[in-house]
Amino acid sequence: MVTFSSAQFDFWIAQFFWPMIRILAMISVAPLLGNRTIPIRVKVALAILITIVAAPSLPPAPVMAIDSYAGFAQIAREILIGLSLGFAVRIVFAAVEMAGELVGLQMGLSFAGFVDPTSGGAANVVSRFFGIIAVLLFLAINGHLLMIYGVIESFQVIPINLDGSVLLQGRRLIGLGSELFRIAMTIAMPFVILLLIVNLAMGVMSRVAPQLNIFAVGFPVTLTVGMSSLLLILPYLANPITAAVERSLTAMLIR
C-alpha cells in the first residue's frame, strides 16, 4: 500500500500546483491556445502536461497550504501573472482586428457585421480576415512555442515565493497596451487615406453632377477600390504585423 504524509503532499502541490495555475491562466487568454472553440479540458490537460515537463527545471517553491490565507493570496498572484503574460500577446491581435474594423468601416462593410463565435462579439469580414493573417504569421514565427517558453522563463524572473514587492514589470505591459491604437492606425492608415480620397472624389462628383445617384454609385466604387487596395497592400502587411507580434513576445519574456 502506497502511503504519503501531509508534508509530502504539500511539497507536491508547491512543485506542481502553483506553476500550473500560472500556466493555465496564461493559456486561458493567450491567442490561439485560449480560443473559445478549444475545450476547457484540452486547455487544462495542456497546462498539466507543460507543468510536468517544466517542473524539474523550475526553482523550488515554498510549501504552503492551499486553504490558508497565504495559499489564496498565492493563487490570486499566479493568476494575475499568467493573465498579464497572455494579454501581452493578445493585445496585438486586438490591434490588428481593430485595424480591420477601421478598414471595413471605410469600405462600407460595417453593416455586414456578424457575431464572431471565437470572441463572442460583432466583427466584419475585413476584421476577421486580418485576424486570420495575424494568426498565420503568429504560427509562422513559432509564437505559440515562444509563449510557452516565456511563461516558463517567468518563473526565473518572478519566482513563486514572491513577497509582493516585485511587480510583473507593469510599466512595460501598460506601455504595450498604449500601443494598441498606434499599431491599429499604422496598419489601417493606407486604406483609410485611399478610401478618404475616393469619398472626397465622390463628393465632388455629386456637386458637379447633382443628377448622379451617389448612393447607388458610391458604394460599388468604394467597395471595388477597397478590395483592390487590399489586394495590392496585403503583401506589405506582413512586416508591421510580424514586428508587433515579436515585440509583444519580447515583452512577455520580461527580460
PDB file of C-alpha atoms in Angstrom:
ATOM      1  CA  MET A   1       0.000   0.000   0.000  1.00  0.00           C
ATOM      2  CA  VAL A   2       1.356   3.396  -1.009  1.00  0.00           C
ATOM      3  CA  THR A   3       1.286   5.983   1.763  1.00  0.00           C
ATOM      4  CA  PHE A   4       2.459   9.559   1.967  1.00  0.00           C
ATOM      5  CA  SER A   5       2.421  12.222   4.608  1.00  0.00           C
ATOM      6  CA  SER A   6       0.795  15.645   4.534  1.00  0.00           C
ATOM      7  CA  ALA A   7       4.236  17.238   4.249  1.00  0.00           C
ATOM      8  CA  GLN A   8       4.935  15.260   1.093  1.00  0.00           C
ATOM      9  CA  PHE A   9       1.534  16.232  -0.299  1.00  0.00           C
ATOM     10  CA  ASP A  10       2.186  19.920   0.375  1.00  0.00           C
ATOM     11  CA  PHE A  11       5.583  19.592  -1.314  1.00  0.00           C
ATOM     12  CA  TRP A  12       3.993  18.106  -4.441  1.00  0.00           C
ATOM     13  CA  ILE A  13       1.471  20.908  -4.505  1.00  0.00           C
ATOM     14  CA  ALA A  14       4.207  23.510  -4.211  1.00  0.00           C
ATOM     15  CA  GLN A  15       6.169  21.990  -7.099  1.00  0.00           C
ATOM     16  CA  PHE A  16       3.288  21.313  -9.492  1.00  0.00           C
ATOM     17  CA  PHE A  17       0.103  23.141  -8.454  1.00  0.00           C
ATOM     18  CA  TRP A  18       1.462  26.704  -8.220  1.00  0.00           C
ATOM     19  CA  PRO A  19       3.230  26.594 -11.625  1.00  0.00           C
ATOM     20  CA  MET A  20       0.151  25.026 -13.206  1.00  0.00           C
ATOM     21  CA  ILE A  21      -2.017  27.948 -12.018  1.00  0.00           C
ATOM     22  CA  ARG A  22       0.211  30.486 -13.775  1.00  0.00           C
ATOM     23  CA  ILE A  23       0.491  28.404 -16.944  1.00  0.00           C
ATOM     24  CA  LEU A  24      -3.257  27.732 -17.072  1.00  0.00           C
ATOM     25  CA  ALA A  25      -4.041  31.426 -16.606  1.00  0.00           C
ATOM     26  CA  MET A  26      -1.728  32.296 -19.492  1.00  0.00           C
ATOM     27  CA  ILE A  27      -3.279  29.650 -21.749  1.00  0.00           C
ATOM     28  CA  SER A  28      -6.813  30.835 -20.964  1.00  0.00           C
ATOM     29  CA  VAL A  29      -6.221  34.290 -22.509  1.00  0.00           C
ATOM     30  CA  ALA A  30      -3.347  33.660 -24.931  1.00  0.00           C
ATOM     31  CA  PRO A  31      -4.086  33.878 -28.663  1.00  0.00           C
ATOM     32  CA  LEU A  32      -4.676  30.579 -30.439  1.00  0.00           C
ATOM     33  CA  LEU A  33      -4.239  28.490 -27.275  1.00  0.00           C
ATOM     34  CA  GLY A  34      -7.003  30.385 -25.477  1.00  0.00           C
ATOM     35  CA  ASN A  35      -9.500  30.176 -28.345  1.00  0.00           C
ATOM     36  CA  ARG A  36     -13.056  29.650 -27.151  1.00  0.00           C
ATOM     37  CA  THR A  37     -13.511  26.772 -29.582  1.00  0.00           C
ATOM     38  CA  ILE A  38     -10.850  24.755 -27.745  1.00  0.00           C
ATOM     39  CA  PRO A  39     -12.488  22.690 -24.952  1.00  0.00           C
ATOM     40  CA  ILE A  40     -11.593  23.579 -21.385  1.00  0.00           C
ATOM     41  CA  ARG A  41     -10.444  20.020 -20.751  1.00  0.00           C
ATOM     42  CA  VAL A  42      -7.872  20.344 -23.523  1.00  0.00           C
ATOM     43  CA  LYS A  43      -6.539  23.586 -22.022  1.00  0.00           C
ATOM     44  CA  VAL A  44      -6.293  22.035 -18.558  1.00  0.00           C
ATOM     45  CA  ALA A  45      -4.604  18.934 -19.969  1.00  0.00           C
ATOM     46  CA  LEU A  46      -2.116  21.112 -21.871  1.00  0.00           C
ATOM     47  CA  ALA A  47      -1.339  23.120 -18.730  1.00  0.00           C
ATOM     48  CA  ILE A  48      -0.771  19.909 -16.750  1.00  0.00           C
ATOM     49  CA  LEU A  49       1.492  18.497 -19.485  1.00  0.00           C
ATOM     50  CA  ILE A  50       3.595  21.672 -19.672  1.00  0.00           C
ATOM     51  CA  THR A  51       3.864  21.771 -15.874  1.00  0.00           C
ATOM     52  CA  ILE A  52       5.011  18.158 -15.644  1.00  0.00           C
ATOM     53  CA  VAL A  53       7.668  18.709 -18.313  1.00  0.00           C
ATOM     54  CA  ALA A  54       8.907  22.036 -16.914  1.00  0.00           C
ATOM     55  CA  ALA A  55       8.670  21.299 -13.176  1.00  0.00           C
ATOM     56  CA  PRO A  56      12.158  19.734 -12.806  1.00  0.00           C
ATOM     57  CA  SER A  57      13.791  22.900 -14.201  1.00  0.00           C
ATOM     58  CA  LEU A  58      11.799  25.384 -12.098  1.00  0.00           C
ATOM     59  CA  PRO A  59      13.199  26.931  -8.934  1.00  0.00           C
ATOM     60  CA  PRO A  60      11.906  25.397  -5.690  1.00  0.00           C
ATOM     61  CA  ALA A  61       8.634  26.831  -4.464  1.00  0.00           C
ATOM     62  CA  PRO A  62       7.700  27.476  -0.824  1.00  0.00           C
ATOM     63  CA  VAL A  63       5.460  24.929   0.857  1.00  0.00           C
ATOM     64  CA  MET A  64       2.131  26.392   1.946  1.00  0.00           C
ATOM     65  CA  ALA A  65      -1.384  25.102   2.462  1.00  0.00           C
ATOM     66  CA  ILE A  66      -3.924  25.879  -0.247  1.00  0.00           C
ATOM     67  CA  ASP A  67      -6.714  26.600   2.253  1.00  0.00           C
ATOM     68  CA  SER A  68      -4.653  29.216   4.116  1.00  0.00           C
ATOM     69  CA  TYR A  69      -4.625  32.975   3.554  1.00  0.00           C
ATOM     70  CA  ALA A  70      -1.147  32.707   2.055  1.00  0.00           C
ATOM     71  CA  GLY A  71      -2.395  29.986  -0.301  1.00  0.00           C
ATOM     72  CA  PHE A  72      -5.344  32.081  -1.549  1.00  0.00           C
ATOM     73  CA  ALA A  73      -3.039  35.080  -1.997  1.00  0.00           C
ATOM     74  CA  GLN A  74      -0.574  32.920  -3.931  1.00  0.00           C
ATOM     75  CA  ILE A  75      -3.341  31.616  -6.213  1.00  0.00           C
ATOM     76  CA  ALA A  76      -4.517  35.167  -6.955  1.00  0.00           C
ATOM     77  CA  ARG A  77      -0.936  36.286  -7.587  1.00  0.00           C
ATOM     78  CA  GLU A  78      -0.200  33.444 -10.011  1.00  0.00           C
ATOM     79  CA  ILE A  79      -3.457  34.075 -11.876  1.00  0.00           C
ATOM     80  CA  LEU A  80      -2.625  37.764 -12.292  1.00  0.00           C
ATOM     81  CA  ILE A  81       0.871  36.987 -13.553  1.00  0.00           C
ATOM     82  CA  GLY A  82      -0.418  34.409 -16.043  1.00  0.00           C
ATOM     83  CA  LEU A  83      -3.150  36.735 -17.308  1.00  0.00           C
ATOM     84  CA  SER A  84      -0.621  39.547 -17.751  1.00  0.00           C
ATOM     85  CA  LEU A  85       1.658  37.305 -19.792  1.00  0.00           C
ATOM     86  CA  GLY A  86      -1.202  36.188 -22.027  1.00  0.00           C
ATOM     87  CA  PHE A  87      -2.600  39.684 -22.506  1.00  0.00           C
ATOM     88  CA  ALA A  88       0.848  40.934 -23.554  1.00  0.00           C
ATOM     89  CA  VAL A  89       0.433  38.911 -26.759  1.00  0.00           C
ATOM     90  CA  ARG A  90      -3.360  39.073 -27.055  1.00  0.00           C
ATOM     91  CA  ILE A  91      -3.316  42.863 -27.279  1.00  0.00           C
ATOM     92  CA  VAL A  92      -1.520  42.768 -30.648  1.00  0.00           C
ATOM     93  CA  PHE A  93      -4.273  40.603 -32.130  1.00  0.00           C
ATOM     94  CA  ALA A  94      -6.836  43.067 -30.789  1.00  0.00           C
ATOM     95  CA  ALA A  95      -4.955  45.891 -32.523  1.00  0.00           C
ATOM     96  CA  VAL A  96      -4.876  44.015 -35.844  1.00  0.00           C
ATOM     97  CA  GLU A  97      -8.603  43.282 -35.625  1.00  0.00           C
ATOM     98  CA  MET A  98      -9.262  46.930 -34.763  1.00  0.00           C
ATOM     99  CA  ALA A  99      -7.396  47.903 -37.932  1.00  0.00           C
ATOM    100  CA  GLY A 100      -9.684  45.567 -39.860  1.00  0.00           C
ATOM    101  CA  GLU A 101     -12.704  47.232 -38.266  1.00  0.00           C
ATOM    102  CA  LEU A 102     -11.462  50.646 -39.417  1.00  0.00           C
ATOM    103  CA  VAL A 103     -10.837  49.415 -42.959  1.00  0.00           C
ATOM    104  CA  GLY A 104     -14.224  47.700 -43.120  1.00  0.00           C
ATOM    105  CA  LEU A 105     -15.919  50.862 -41.867  1.00  0.00           C
ATOM    106  CA  GLN A 106     -14.302  52.933 -44.621  1.00  0.00           C
ATOM    107  CA  MET A 107     -15.236  50.329 -47.235  1.00  0.00           C
ATOM    108  CA  GLY A 108     -18.881  50.418 -46.179  1.00  0.00           C
ATOM    109  CA  LEU A 109     -18.925  46.907 -44.744  1.00  0.00           C
ATOM    110  CA  SER A 110     -19.859  47.975 -41.234  1.00  0.00           C
ATOM    111  CA  PHE A 111     -23.479  46.936 -41.842  1.00  0.00           C
ATOM    112  CA  ALA A 112     -22.332  43.473 -42.928  1.00  0.00           C
ATOM    113  CA  GLY A 113     -21.097  42.505 -39.467  1.00  0.00           C
ATOM    114  CA  PHE A 114     -21.712  39.137 -37.847  1.00  0.00           C
ATOM    115  CA  VAL A 115     -21.252  37.553 -34.467  1.00  0.00           C
ATOM    116  CA  ASP A 116     -17.777  36.078 -34.121  1.00  0.00           C
ATOM    117  CA  PRO A 117     -18.075  32.795 -32.163  1.00  0.00           C
ATOM    118  CA  THR A 118     -14.409  32.913 -31.150  1.00  0.00           C
ATOM    119  CA  SER A 119     -14.702  36.280 -29.390  1.00  0.00           C
ATOM    120  CA  GLY A 120     -18.420  36.481 -28.699  1.00  0.00           C
ATOM    121  CA  GLY A 121     -18.655  39.974 -30.229  1.00  0.00           C
ATOM    122  CA  ALA A 122     -19.585  41.554 -33.539  1.00  0.00           C
ATOM    123  CA  ALA A 123     -16.999  41.710 -36.326  1.00  0.00           C
ATOM    124  CA  ASN A 124     -16.886  42.428 -40.022  1.00  0.00           C
ATOM    125  CA  VAL A 125     -15.296  40.440 -42.816  1.00  0.00           C
ATOM    126  CA  VAL A 126     -12.137  42.541 -43.064  1.00  0.00           C
ATOM    127  CA  SER A 127     -11.540  42.327 -39.314  1.00  0.00           C
ATOM    128  CA  ARG A 128     -11.760  38.529 -39.364  1.00  0.00           C
ATOM    129  CA  PHE A 129      -9.521  38.412 -42.428  1.00  0.00           C
ATOM    130  CA  PHE A 130      -6.865  40.489 -40.684  1.00  0.00           C
ATOM    131  CA  GLY A 131      -7.222  38.285 -37.599  1.00  0.00           C
ATOM    132  CA  ILE A 132      -6.596  35.142 -39.665  1.00  0.00           C
ATOM    133  CA  ILE A 133      -3.493  36.751 -41.198  1.00  0.00           C
ATOM    134  CA  ALA A 134      -2.207  37.607 -37.725  1.00  0.00           C
ATOM    135  CA  VAL A 135      -2.743  34.006 -36.566  1.00  0.00           C
ATOM    136  CA  LEU A 136      -0.906  32.597 -39.584  1.00  0.00           C
ATOM    137  CA  LEU A 137       2.043  34.949 -39.056  1.00  0.00           C
ATOM    138  CA  PHE A 138       1.996  34.071 -35.353  1.00  0.00           C
ATOM    139  CA  LEU A 139       2.335  30.390 -36.222  1.00  0.00           C
ATOM    140  CA  ALA A 140       4.967  31.123 -38.879  1.00  0.00           C
ATOM    141  CA  ILE A 141       7.335  32.634 -36.291  1.00  0.00           C
ATOM    142  CA  ASN A 142       6.554  29.859 -33.759  1.00  0.00           C
ATOM    143  CA  GLY A 143       4.776  32.327 -31.492  1.00  0.00           C
ATOM    144  CA  HIS A 144       2.907  29.568 -29.657  1.00  0.00           C
ATOM    145  CA  LEU A 145       6.210  27.952 -28.688  1.00  0.00           C
ATOM    146  CA  LEU A 146       7.674  31.295 -27.641  1.00  0.00           C
ATOM    147  CA  MET A 147       4.667  31.894 -25.390  1.00  0.00           C
ATOM    148  CA  ILE A 148       5.252  28.594 -23.613  1.00  0.00           C
ATOM    149  CA  TYR A 149       8.961  29.416 -23.317  1.00  0.00           C
ATOM    150  CA  GLY A 150       8.106  32.859 -21.957  1.00  0.00           C
ATOM    151  CA  VAL A 151       5.810  31.596 -19.217  1.00  0.00           C
ATOM    152  CA  ILE A 152       8.421  29.025 -18.137  1.00  0.00           C
ATOM    153  CA  GLU A 153      11.150  31.675 -18.096  1.00  0.00           C
ATOM    154  CA  SER A 154       8.919  33.907 -15.982  1.00  0.00           C
ATOM    155  CA  PHE A 155       9.474  31.560 -13.040  1.00  0.00           C
ATOM    156  CA  GLN A 156      13.157  32.507 -13.115  1.00  0.00           C
ATOM    157  CA  VAL A 157      12.412  36.247 -13.163  1.00  0.00           C
ATOM    158  CA  ILE A 158       9.376  36.190 -10.874  1.00  0.00           C
ATOM    159  CA  PRO A 159       9.618  33.116  -8.615  1.00  0.00           C
ATOM    160  CA  ILE A 160       6.631  31.635  -6.884  1.00  0.00           C
ATOM    161  CA  ASN A 161       7.823  32.805  -3.467  1.00  0.00           C
ATOM    162  CA  LEU A 162       7.002  36.371  -4.440  1.00  0.00           C
ATOM    163  CA  ASP A 163       6.792  38.608  -1.384  1.00  0.00           C
ATOM    164  CA  GLY A 164       4.636  41.260  -3.038  1.00  0.00           C
ATOM    165  CA  SER A 165       7.405  43.789  -3.599  1.00  0.00           C
ATOM    166  CA  VAL A 166       8.248  42.566  -7.121  1.00  0.00           C
ATOM    167  CA  LEU A 167       5.856  43.517  -9.913  1.00  0.00           C
ATOM    168  CA  LEU A 168       5.487  41.976 -13.342  1.00  0.00           C
ATOM    169  CA  GLN A 169       7.141  44.933 -14.986  1.00  0.00           C
ATOM    170  CA  GLY A 170       3.743  46.586 -15.086  1.00  0.00           C
ATOM    171  CA  ARG A 171       5.010  49.673 -16.852  1.00  0.00           C
ATOM    172  CA  ARG A 172       6.164  47.648 -19.822  1.00  0.00           C
ATOM    173  CA  LEU A 173       2.790  45.915 -20.167  1.00  0.00           C
ATOM    174  CA  ILE A 174       0.888  49.173 -19.702  1.00  0.00           C
ATOM    175  CA  GLY A 175       3.114  50.801 -22.308  1.00  0.00           C
ATOM    176  CA  LEU A 176       2.380  47.903 -24.657  1.00  0.00           C
ATOM    177  CA  GLY A 177      -1.335  48.459 -24.077  1.00  0.00           C
ATOM    178  CA  SER A 178      -0.997  52.089 -25.081  1.00  0.00           C
ATOM    179  CA  GLU A 179       0.490  50.872 -28.379  1.00  0.00           C
ATOM    180  CA  LEU A 180      -2.819  49.258 -29.404  1.00  0.00           C
ATOM    181  CA  PHE A 181      -4.223  52.300 -31.188  1.00  0.00           C
ATOM    182  CA  ARG A 182      -0.879  53.178 -32.764  1.00  0.00           C
ATOM    183  CA  ILE A 183      -0.476  49.671 -34.203  1.00  0.00           C
ATOM    184  CA  ALA A 184      -4.055  49.687 -35.489  1.00  0.00           C
ATOM    185  CA  MET A 185      -3.667  53.069 -37.162  1.00  0.00           C
ATOM    186  CA  THR A 186      -0.306  52.090 -38.676  1.00  0.00           C
ATOM    187  CA  ILE A 187      -1.877  49.068 -40.354  1.00  0.00           C
ATOM    188  CA  ALA A 188      -5.127  50.770 -41.399  1.00  0.00           C
ATOM    189  CA  MET A 189      -3.768  54.185 -42.423  1.00  0.00           C
ATOM    190  CA  PRO A 190      -3.012  53.361 -46.113  1.00  0.00           C
ATOM    191  CA  PHE A 191      -6.546  52.046 -46.600  1.00  0.00           C
ATOM    192  CA  VAL A 192      -8.138  54.916 -44.686  1.00  0.00           C
ATOM    193  CA  ILE A 193      -6.289  57.584 -46.693  1.00  0.00           C
ATOM    194  CA  LEU A 194      -7.069  55.938 -50.037  1.00  0.00           C
ATOM    195  CA  LEU A 195     -10.760  55.479 -49.273  1.00  0.00           C
ATOM    196  CA  LEU A 196     -10.964  59.013 -47.896  1.00  0.00           C
ATOM    197  CA  ILE A 197      -9.687  60.306 -51.251  1.00  0.00           C
ATOM    198  CA  VAL A 198     -12.306  58.191 -53.025  1.00  0.00           C
ATOM    199  CA  ASN A 199     -15.070  59.561 -50.802  1.00  0.00           C
ATOM    200  CA  LEU A 200     -13.890  63.129 -51.438  1.00  0.00           C
ATOM    201  CA  ALA A 201     -13.897  62.454 -55.179  1.00  0.00           C
ATOM    202  CA  MET A 202     -17.423  61.069 -54.997  1.00  0.00           C
ATOM    203  CA  GLY A 203     -18.487  64.147 -53.039  1.00  0.00           C
ATOM    204  CA  VAL A 204     -17.070  66.444 -55.720  1.00  0.00           C
ATOM    205  CA  MET A 205     -18.842  64.405 -58.407  1.00  0.00           C
ATOM    206  CA  SER A 206     -22.147  64.729 -56.582  1.00  0.00           C
ATOM    207  CA  ARG A 207     -21.712  68.510 -56.550  1.00  0.00           C
ATOM    208  CA  VAL A 208     -20.703  68.695 -60.205  1.00  0.00           C
ATOM    209  CA  ALA A 209     -23.453  66.321 -61.377  1.00  0.00           C
ATOM    210  CA  PRO A 210     -26.404  66.587 -58.960  1.00  0.00           C
ATOM    211  CA  GLN A 211     -28.410  64.119 -61.031  1.00  0.00           C
ATOM    212  CA  LEU A 212     -25.891  61.401 -60.182  1.00  0.00           C
ATOM    213  CA  ASN A 213     -27.269  58.997 -57.569  1.00  0.00           C
ATOM    214  CA  ILE A 214     -24.287  58.981 -55.238  1.00  0.00           C
ATOM    215  CA  PHE A 215     -25.755  56.263 -53.017  1.00  0.00           C
ATOM    216  CA  ALA A 216     -26.167  53.893 -55.950  1.00  0.00           C
ATOM    217  CA  VAL A 217     -22.722  54.583 -57.414  1.00  0.00           C
ATOM    218  CA  GLY A 218     -20.638  55.369 -54.322  1.00  0.00           C
ATOM    219  CA  PHE A 219     -20.924  52.026 -52.550  1.00  0.00           C
ATOM    220  CA  PRO A 220     -19.787  49.834 -55.512  1.00  0.00           C
ATOM    221  CA  VAL A 221     -16.920  52.238 -56.251  1.00  0.00           C
ATOM    222  CA  THR A 222     -15.788  52.359 -52.614  1.00  0.00           C
ATOM    223  CA  LEU A 223     -16.029  48.584 -52.252  1.00  0.00           C
ATOM    224  CA  THR A 224     -14.135  47.963 -55.502  1.00  0.00           C
ATOM    225  CA  VAL A 225     -11.347  50.390 -54.594  1.00  0.00           C
ATOM    226  CA  GLY A 226     -11.152  48.931 -51.081  1.00  0.00           C
ATOM    227  CA  MET A 227     -10.868  45.350 -52.325  1.00  0.00           C
ATOM    228  CA  SER A 228      -8.303  46.333 -54.951  1.00  0.00           C
ATOM    229  CA  SER A 229      -6.207  48.247 -52.410  1.00  0.00           C
ATOM    230  CA  LEU A 230      -6.433  45.300 -50.021  1.00  0.00           C
ATOM    231  CA  LEU A 231      -5.132  43.023 -52.766  1.00  0.00           C
ATOM    232  CA  LEU A 232      -2.231  45.372 -53.543  1.00  0.00           C
ATOM    233  CA  ILE A 233      -1.216  46.297 -49.975  1.00  0.00           C
ATOM    234  CA  LEU A 234      -1.735  42.839 -48.443  1.00  0.00           C
ATOM    235  CA  PRO A 235       1.845  41.599 -49.186  1.00  0.00           C
ATOM    236  CA  TYR A 236       3.241  44.590 -47.299  1.00  0.00           C
ATOM    237  CA  LEU A 237       1.179  43.980 -44.156  1.00  0.00           C
ATOM    238  CA  ALA A 238       3.309  41.050 -43.032  1.00  0.00           C
ATOM    239  CA  ASN A 239       6.199  43.192 -41.793  1.00  0.00           C
ATOM    240  CA  PRO A 240       4.269  45.513 -39.413  1.00  0.00           C
ATOM    241  CA  ILE A 241       2.106  42.696 -38.063  1.00  0.00           C
ATOM    242  CA  THR A 242       5.116  40.403 -37.523  1.00  0.00           C
ATOM    243  CA  ALA A 243       7.062  43.221 -35.853  1.00  0.00           C
ATOM    244  CA  ALA A 244       4.154  43.910 -33.490  1.00  0.00           C
ATOM    245  CA  VAL A 245       3.839  40.217 -32.580  1.00  0.00           C
ATOM    246  CA  GLU A 246       7.585  39.904 -31.966  1.00  0.00           C
ATOM    247  CA  ARG A 247       7.505  42.994 -29.757  1.00  0.00           C
ATOM    248  CA  SER A 248       4.693  41.548 -27.687  1.00  0.00           C
ATOM    249  CA  LEU A 249       6.553  38.260 -27.313  1.00  0.00           C
ATOM    250  CA  THR A 250       9.642  40.174 -26.191  1.00  0.00           C
ATOM    251  CA  ALA A 251       7.561  41.969 -23.567  1.00  0.00           C
ATOM    252  CA  MET A 252       6.209  38.609 -22.441  1.00  0.00           C
ATOM    253  CA  LEU A 253       9.739  37.298 -21.798  1.00  0.00           C
ATOM    254  CA  ILE A 254      10.152  40.195 -19.289  1.00  0.00           C
ATOM    255  CA  ARG A 255      13.922  40.089 -19.502  1.00  0.00           C
TER     256      ARG A 255
END
